[in-house]
PDB file of C-alpha atoms in Angstrom:
ATOM      1  CA  UNK A  18      59.716  26.839 126.762  1.00  0.00           C
ATOM      2  CA  UNK A  19      60.317  29.615 124.304  1.00  0.00           C
ATOM      3  CA  UNK A  20      63.042  30.097 121.836  1.00  0.00           C
ATOM      4  CA  UNK A  21      66.266  31.797 122.977  1.00  0.00           C
ATOM      5  CA  UNK A  22      65.405  34.929 120.977  1.00  0.00           C
ATOM      6  CA  UNK A  23      62.009  35.220 122.777  1.00  0.00           C
ATOM      7  CA  UNK A  24      63.608  34.851 126.217  1.00  0.00           C
ATOM      8  CA  UNK A  25      66.139  37.522 125.367  1.00  0.00           C
ATOM      9  CA  UNK A  26      63.367  39.853 124.147  1.00  0.00           C
ATOM     10  CA  UNK A  27      61.296  39.286 127.309  1.00  0.00           C
ATOM     11  CA  UNK A  28      64.292  40.150 129.492  1.00  0.00           C
ATOM     12  CA  UNK A  29      64.914  43.360 127.560  1.00  0.00           C
ATOM     13  CA  UNK A  30      61.245  44.344 127.869  1.00  0.00           C
ATOM     14  CA  UNK A  31      61.231  43.699 131.636  1.00  0.00           C
ATOM     15  CA  UNK A  32      64.463  45.654 132.068  1.00  0.00           C
ATOM     16  CA  UNK A  33      63.124  48.657 130.124  1.00  0.00           C
ATOM     17  CA  UNK A  34      59.830  48.541 132.019  1.00  0.00           C
ATOM     18  CA  UNK A  35      61.718  48.593 135.327  1.00  0.00           C
ATOM     19  CA  UNK A  36      63.785  51.578 134.112  1.00  0.00           C
ATOM     20  CA  UNK A  37      60.621  53.492 133.156  1.00  0.00           C
ATOM     21  CA  UNK A  38      59.069  52.759 136.552  1.00  0.00           C
ATOM     22  CA  UNK A  39      62.181  53.993 138.356  1.00  0.00           C
ATOM     23  CA  UNK A  40      62.193  57.195 136.280  1.00  0.00           C
ATOM     24  CA  UNK A  41      58.499  57.840 136.989  1.00  0.00           C
ATOM     25  CA  UNK A  42      58.797  57.132 140.721  1.00  0.00           C
ATOM     26  CA  UNK A  43      61.697  59.584 141.118  1.00  0.00           C
ATOM     27  CA  UNK A  44      59.452  62.632 140.953  1.00  0.00           C
ATOM     28  CA  UNK A  45      56.215  61.096 142.166  1.00  0.00           C
ATOM     29  CA  UNK A  46      55.086  62.395 145.499  1.00  0.00           C
ATOM     30  CA  UNK A  47      53.273  59.810 147.580  1.00  0.00           C
ATOM     31  CA  UNK A  48      49.768  60.815 148.578  1.00  0.00           C
ATOM     32  CA  UNK A  49      48.497  59.243 151.763  1.00  0.00           C
ATOM     33  CA  UNK A  50      44.942  60.080 152.696  1.00  0.00           C
ATOM     34  CA  UNK A  51      43.120  59.126 155.855  1.00  0.00           C
ATOM     35  CA  UNK A  52      39.390  58.997 156.610  1.00  0.00           C
ATOM     36  CA  UNK A  53      38.092  62.482 157.336  1.00  0.00           C
ATOM     37  CA  UNK A  54      40.411  64.291 154.900  1.00  0.00           C
ATOM     38  CA  UNK A  55      38.922  66.779 152.461  1.00  0.00           C
ATOM     39  CA  UNK A  56      39.905  66.385 148.809  1.00  0.00           C
ATOM     40  CA  UNK A  57      39.105  67.633 145.304  1.00  0.00           C
ATOM     41  CA  UNK A  58      38.037  64.995 142.768  1.00  0.00           C
ATOM     42  CA  UNK A  59      39.146  65.275 139.134  1.00  0.00           C
ATOM     43  CA  UNK A  60      36.168  65.133 136.791  1.00  0.00           C
ATOM     44  CA  UNK A  61      36.049  63.852 133.227  1.00  0.00           C
ATOM     45  CA  UNK A  62      33.968  66.433 131.430  1.00  0.00           C
ATOM     46  CA  UNK A  63      32.480  65.795 128.002  1.00  0.00           C
ATOM     47  CA  UNK A  64      31.249  68.420 125.571  1.00  0.00           C
ATOM     48  CA  UNK A  65      27.516  68.285 124.932  1.00  0.00           C
ATOM     49  CA  UNK A  66      26.407  70.271 121.925  1.00  0.00           C
ATOM     50  CA  UNK A  67      22.676  69.914 122.595  1.00  0.00           C
ATOM     51  CA  UNK A  68      23.004  71.558 126.012  1.00  0.00           C
ATOM     52  CA  UNK A  69      25.710  74.036 124.927  1.00  0.00           C
ATOM     53  CA  UNK A  70      28.278  72.708 127.423  1.00  0.00           C
ATOM     54  CA  UNK A  71      31.888  72.914 126.332  1.00  0.00           C
ATOM     55  CA  UNK A  72      34.404  70.728 128.148  1.00  0.00           C
ATOM     56  CA  UNK A  73      36.997  73.465 127.828  1.00  0.00           C
ATOM     57  CA  UNK A  74      35.103  75.711 130.234  1.00  0.00           C
ATOM     58  CA  UNK A  75      33.902  73.074 132.720  1.00  0.00           C
ATOM     59  CA  UNK A  76      35.890  73.009 136.007  1.00  0.00           C
ATOM     60  CA  UNK A  77      38.566  70.303 136.068  1.00  0.00           C
ATOM     61  CA  UNK A  78      37.974  69.379 139.703  1.00  0.00           C
ATOM     62  CA  UNK A  79      34.890  69.089 141.843  1.00  0.00           C
ATOM     63  CA  UNK A  80      34.496  69.241 145.572  1.00  0.00           C
ATOM     64  CA  UNK A  81      35.439  69.456 148.325  1.00  0.00           C
ATOM     65  CA  UNK A  82      34.552  65.904 149.302  1.00  0.00           C
ATOM     66  CA  UNK A  83      35.193  63.903 152.449  1.00  0.00           C
ATOM     67  CA  UNK A  84      37.054  60.566 152.542  1.00  0.00           C
ATOM     68  CA  UNK A  85      34.983  57.921 154.338  1.00  0.00           C
ATOM     69  CA  UNK A  86      37.133  54.792 154.169  1.00  0.00           C
ATOM     70  CA  UNK A  87      40.104  53.302 152.373  1.00  0.00           C
ATOM     71  CA  UNK A  88      39.051  50.350 150.230  1.00  0.00           C
ATOM     72  CA  UNK A  89      42.527  49.374 149.006  1.00  0.00           C
ATOM     73  CA  UNK A  90      45.977  51.003 149.022  1.00  0.00           C
ATOM     74  CA  UNK A  91      44.992  53.112 146.001  1.00  0.00           C
ATOM     75  CA  UNK A  92      41.192  53.562 146.275  1.00  0.00           C
ATOM     76  CA  UNK A  93      39.019  55.548 148.653  1.00  0.00           C
ATOM     77  CA  UNK A  94      35.275  55.846 149.280  1.00  0.00           C
ATOM     78  CA  UNK A  95      34.059  59.454 149.131  1.00  0.00           C
ATOM     79  CA  UNK A  96      31.057  61.359 150.515  1.00  0.00           C
ATOM     80  CA  UNK A  97      29.727  64.912 150.365  1.00  0.00           C
ATOM     81  CA  UNK A  98      30.474  67.327 153.195  1.00  0.00           C
ATOM     82  CA  UNK A  99      26.803  67.960 153.976  1.00  0.00           C
ATOM     83  CA  UNK A 100      25.934  64.203 154.004  1.00  0.00           C
ATOM     84  CA  UNK A 101      29.046  62.529 155.491  1.00  0.00           C
ATOM     85  CA  UNK A 102      27.356  59.157 156.143  1.00  0.00           C
ATOM     86  CA  UNK A 103      26.161  58.621 152.566  1.00  0.00           C
ATOM     87  CA  UNK A 104      28.887  57.206 150.252  1.00  0.00           C
ATOM     88  CA  UNK A 105      29.112  58.819 146.817  1.00  0.00           C
ATOM     89  CA  UNK A 106      31.544  56.525 145.057  1.00  0.00           C
ATOM     90  CA  UNK A 107      34.989  54.980 144.937  1.00  0.00           C
ATOM     91  CA  UNK A 108      37.919  56.918 143.455  1.00  0.00           C
ATOM     92  CA  UNK A 109      41.571  56.136 142.738  1.00  0.00           C
ATOM     93  CA  UNK A 110      44.432  58.157 144.220  1.00  0.00           C
ATOM     94  CA  UNK A 111      45.416  59.868 140.913  1.00  0.00           C
ATOM     95  CA  UNK A 112      41.921  61.418 140.731  1.00  0.00           C
ATOM     96  CA  UNK A 113      42.206  62.926 144.233  1.00  0.00           C
ATOM     97  CA  UNK A 114      43.912  66.201 145.124  1.00  0.00           C
ATOM     98  CA  UNK A 115      44.323  67.269 148.753  1.00  0.00           C
ATOM     99  CA  UNK A 116      42.877  70.556 149.931  1.00  0.00           C
ATOM    100  CA  UNK A 117      45.737  72.656 151.281  1.00  0.00           C
ATOM    101  CA  UNK A 118      43.833  75.073 153.510  1.00  0.00           C
ATOM    102  CA  UNK A 119      41.288  74.291 156.160  1.00  0.00           C
ATOM    103  CA  UNK A 120      38.994  77.044 154.914  1.00  0.00           C
ATOM    104  CA  UNK A 121      36.637  75.804 152.177  1.00  0.00           C
ATOM    105  CA  UNK A 122      35.417  79.277 151.258  1.00  0.00           C
ATOM    106  CA  UNK A 123      36.769  80.697 147.992  1.00  0.00           C
ATOM    107  CA  UNK A 124      39.710  83.071 148.321  1.00  0.00           C
ATOM    108  CA  UNK A 125      38.095  85.665 146.086  1.00  0.00           C
ATOM    109  CA  UNK A 126      34.417  85.031 145.366  1.00  0.00           C
ATOM    110  CA  UNK A 127      33.445  84.971 141.717  1.00  0.00           C
ATOM    111  CA  UNK A 128      32.065  88.320 140.649  1.00  0.00           C
ATOM    112  CA  UNK A 129      29.787  89.190 137.799  1.00  0.00           C
ATOM    113  CA  UNK A 130      31.887  90.291 134.848  1.00  0.00           C
ATOM    114  CA  UNK A 131      31.218  93.015 132.359  1.00  0.00           C
ATOM    115  CA  UNK A 132      30.378  96.651 132.359  1.00  0.00           C
ATOM    116  CA  UNK A 133      28.079  97.836 135.147  1.00  0.00           C
ATOM    117  CA  UNK A 134      24.641  98.991 134.006  1.00  0.00           C
ATOM    118  CA  UNK A 135      24.095 102.694 133.392  1.00  0.00           C
ATOM    119  CA  UNK A 136      22.457 104.515 136.241  1.00  0.00           C
ATOM    120  CA  UNK A 137      20.244 107.392 135.277  1.00  0.00           C
ATOM    121  CA  UNK A 138      21.236 110.627 136.913  1.00  0.00           C
ATOM    122  CA  UNK A 139      18.565 113.054 137.871  1.00  0.00           C
ATOM    123  CA  UNK A 140      18.700 116.316 135.947  1.00  0.00           C
ATOM    124  CA  UNK A 141      19.013 119.526 137.951  1.00  0.00           C
ATOM    125  CA  UNK A 142      15.882 121.611 138.398  1.00  0.00           C
ATOM    126  CA  UNK A 143      15.048 123.861 135.432  1.00  0.00           C
ATOM    127  CA  UNK A 144      15.791 127.133 137.248  1.00  0.00           C
ATOM    128  CA  UNK A 145      19.323 126.108 138.298  1.00  0.00           C
ATOM    129  CA  UNK A 146      22.101 126.368 135.710  1.00  0.00           C
ATOM    130  CA  UNK A 147      24.827 123.825 135.752  1.00  0.00           C
ATOM    131  CA  UNK A 148      28.383 124.959 136.411  1.00  0.00           C
ATOM    132  CA  UNK A 149      29.691 123.005 133.408  1.00  0.00           C
ATOM    133  CA  UNK A 150      31.253 125.320 130.854  1.00  0.00           C
ATOM    134  CA  UNK A 151      30.254 124.528 127.300  1.00  0.00           C
ATOM    135  CA  UNK A 152      32.782 124.992 124.535  1.00  0.00           C
ATOM    136  CA  UNK A 153      31.942 126.439 121.172  1.00  0.00           C
ATOM    137  CA  UNK A 154      32.545 124.091 118.244  1.00  0.00           C
ATOM    138  CA  UNK A 155      35.973 124.472 116.705  1.00  0.00           C
ATOM    139  CA  UNK A 156      36.531 126.850 113.803  1.00  0.00           C
ATOM    140  CA  UNK A 157      38.000 124.072 111.657  1.00  0.00           C
ATOM    141  CA  UNK A 158      34.871 121.906 111.887  1.00  0.00           C
ATOM    142  CA  UNK A 159      32.656 124.820 110.827  1.00  0.00           C
ATOM    143  CA  UNK A 160      34.553 125.623 107.627  1.00  0.00           C
ATOM    144  CA  UNK A 161      32.499 124.820 104.574  1.00  0.00           C
ATOM    145  CA  UNK A 162      34.189 124.671 101.230  1.00  0.00           C
ATOM    146  CA  UNK A 163      32.978 127.188  98.726  1.00  0.00           C
ATOM    147  CA  UNK A 164      32.825 124.645  95.898  1.00  0.00           C
ATOM    148  CA  UNK A 165      30.687 122.019  97.606  1.00  0.00           C
ATOM    149  CA  UNK A 166      27.001 122.360  97.144  1.00  0.00           C
ATOM    150  CA  UNK A 167      26.058 119.542  99.496  1.00  0.00           C
ATOM    151  CA  UNK A 168      27.157 121.412 102.602  1.00  0.00           C
ATOM    152  CA  UNK A 169      29.919 118.989 103.526  1.00  0.00           C
ATOM    153  CA  UNK A 170      32.823 120.183 105.568  1.00  0.00           C
ATOM    154  CA  UNK A 171      36.214 120.386 103.927  1.00  0.00           C
ATOM    155  CA  UNK A 172      37.609 117.365 105.780  1.00  0.00           C
ATOM    156  CA  UNK A 173      34.592 115.246 104.812  1.00  0.00           C
ATOM    157  CA  UNK A 174      34.809 115.667 101.017  1.00  0.00           C
ATOM    158  CA  UNK A 175      35.264 112.205  99.567  1.00  0.00           C
ATOM    159  CA  UNK A 176      33.778 110.169  96.799  1.00  0.00           C
ATOM    160  CA  UNK A 177      30.502 108.474  97.490  1.00  0.00           C
TER     161      UNK A 177
END
């Protein structure tokens, strides 16, 4: 048997632990999966410098996967959708996220980002003039200062 101070401390610890559990369970939503459900699996990605993979840009979840069986109240055996009879592994409930829609296709497919490549336009035949009106250069840009011998425009005179 322990000392009275130890018993008192153990009771306080158990009481506080029970309070923390109650607080956590207040907002926890129970997840009940059944065999045949489709779920996302949370992945633990690690940065790999030699292969230039950064964990920051790796997807957080992988899937969709199919639940084969329930091993315990909190663990499930998973399989791929294309090979439903071959088990992939066992995962805990916190690592599983249910798929809300029945459609497994992406809502908006990923598109290539960036500026589209330039397409070369064919020039009009030499005998045909284009209808684009060309403007004469402005008078201000053509002014050359009388004191500059280098031919610089007035607005371009600066120290070199």
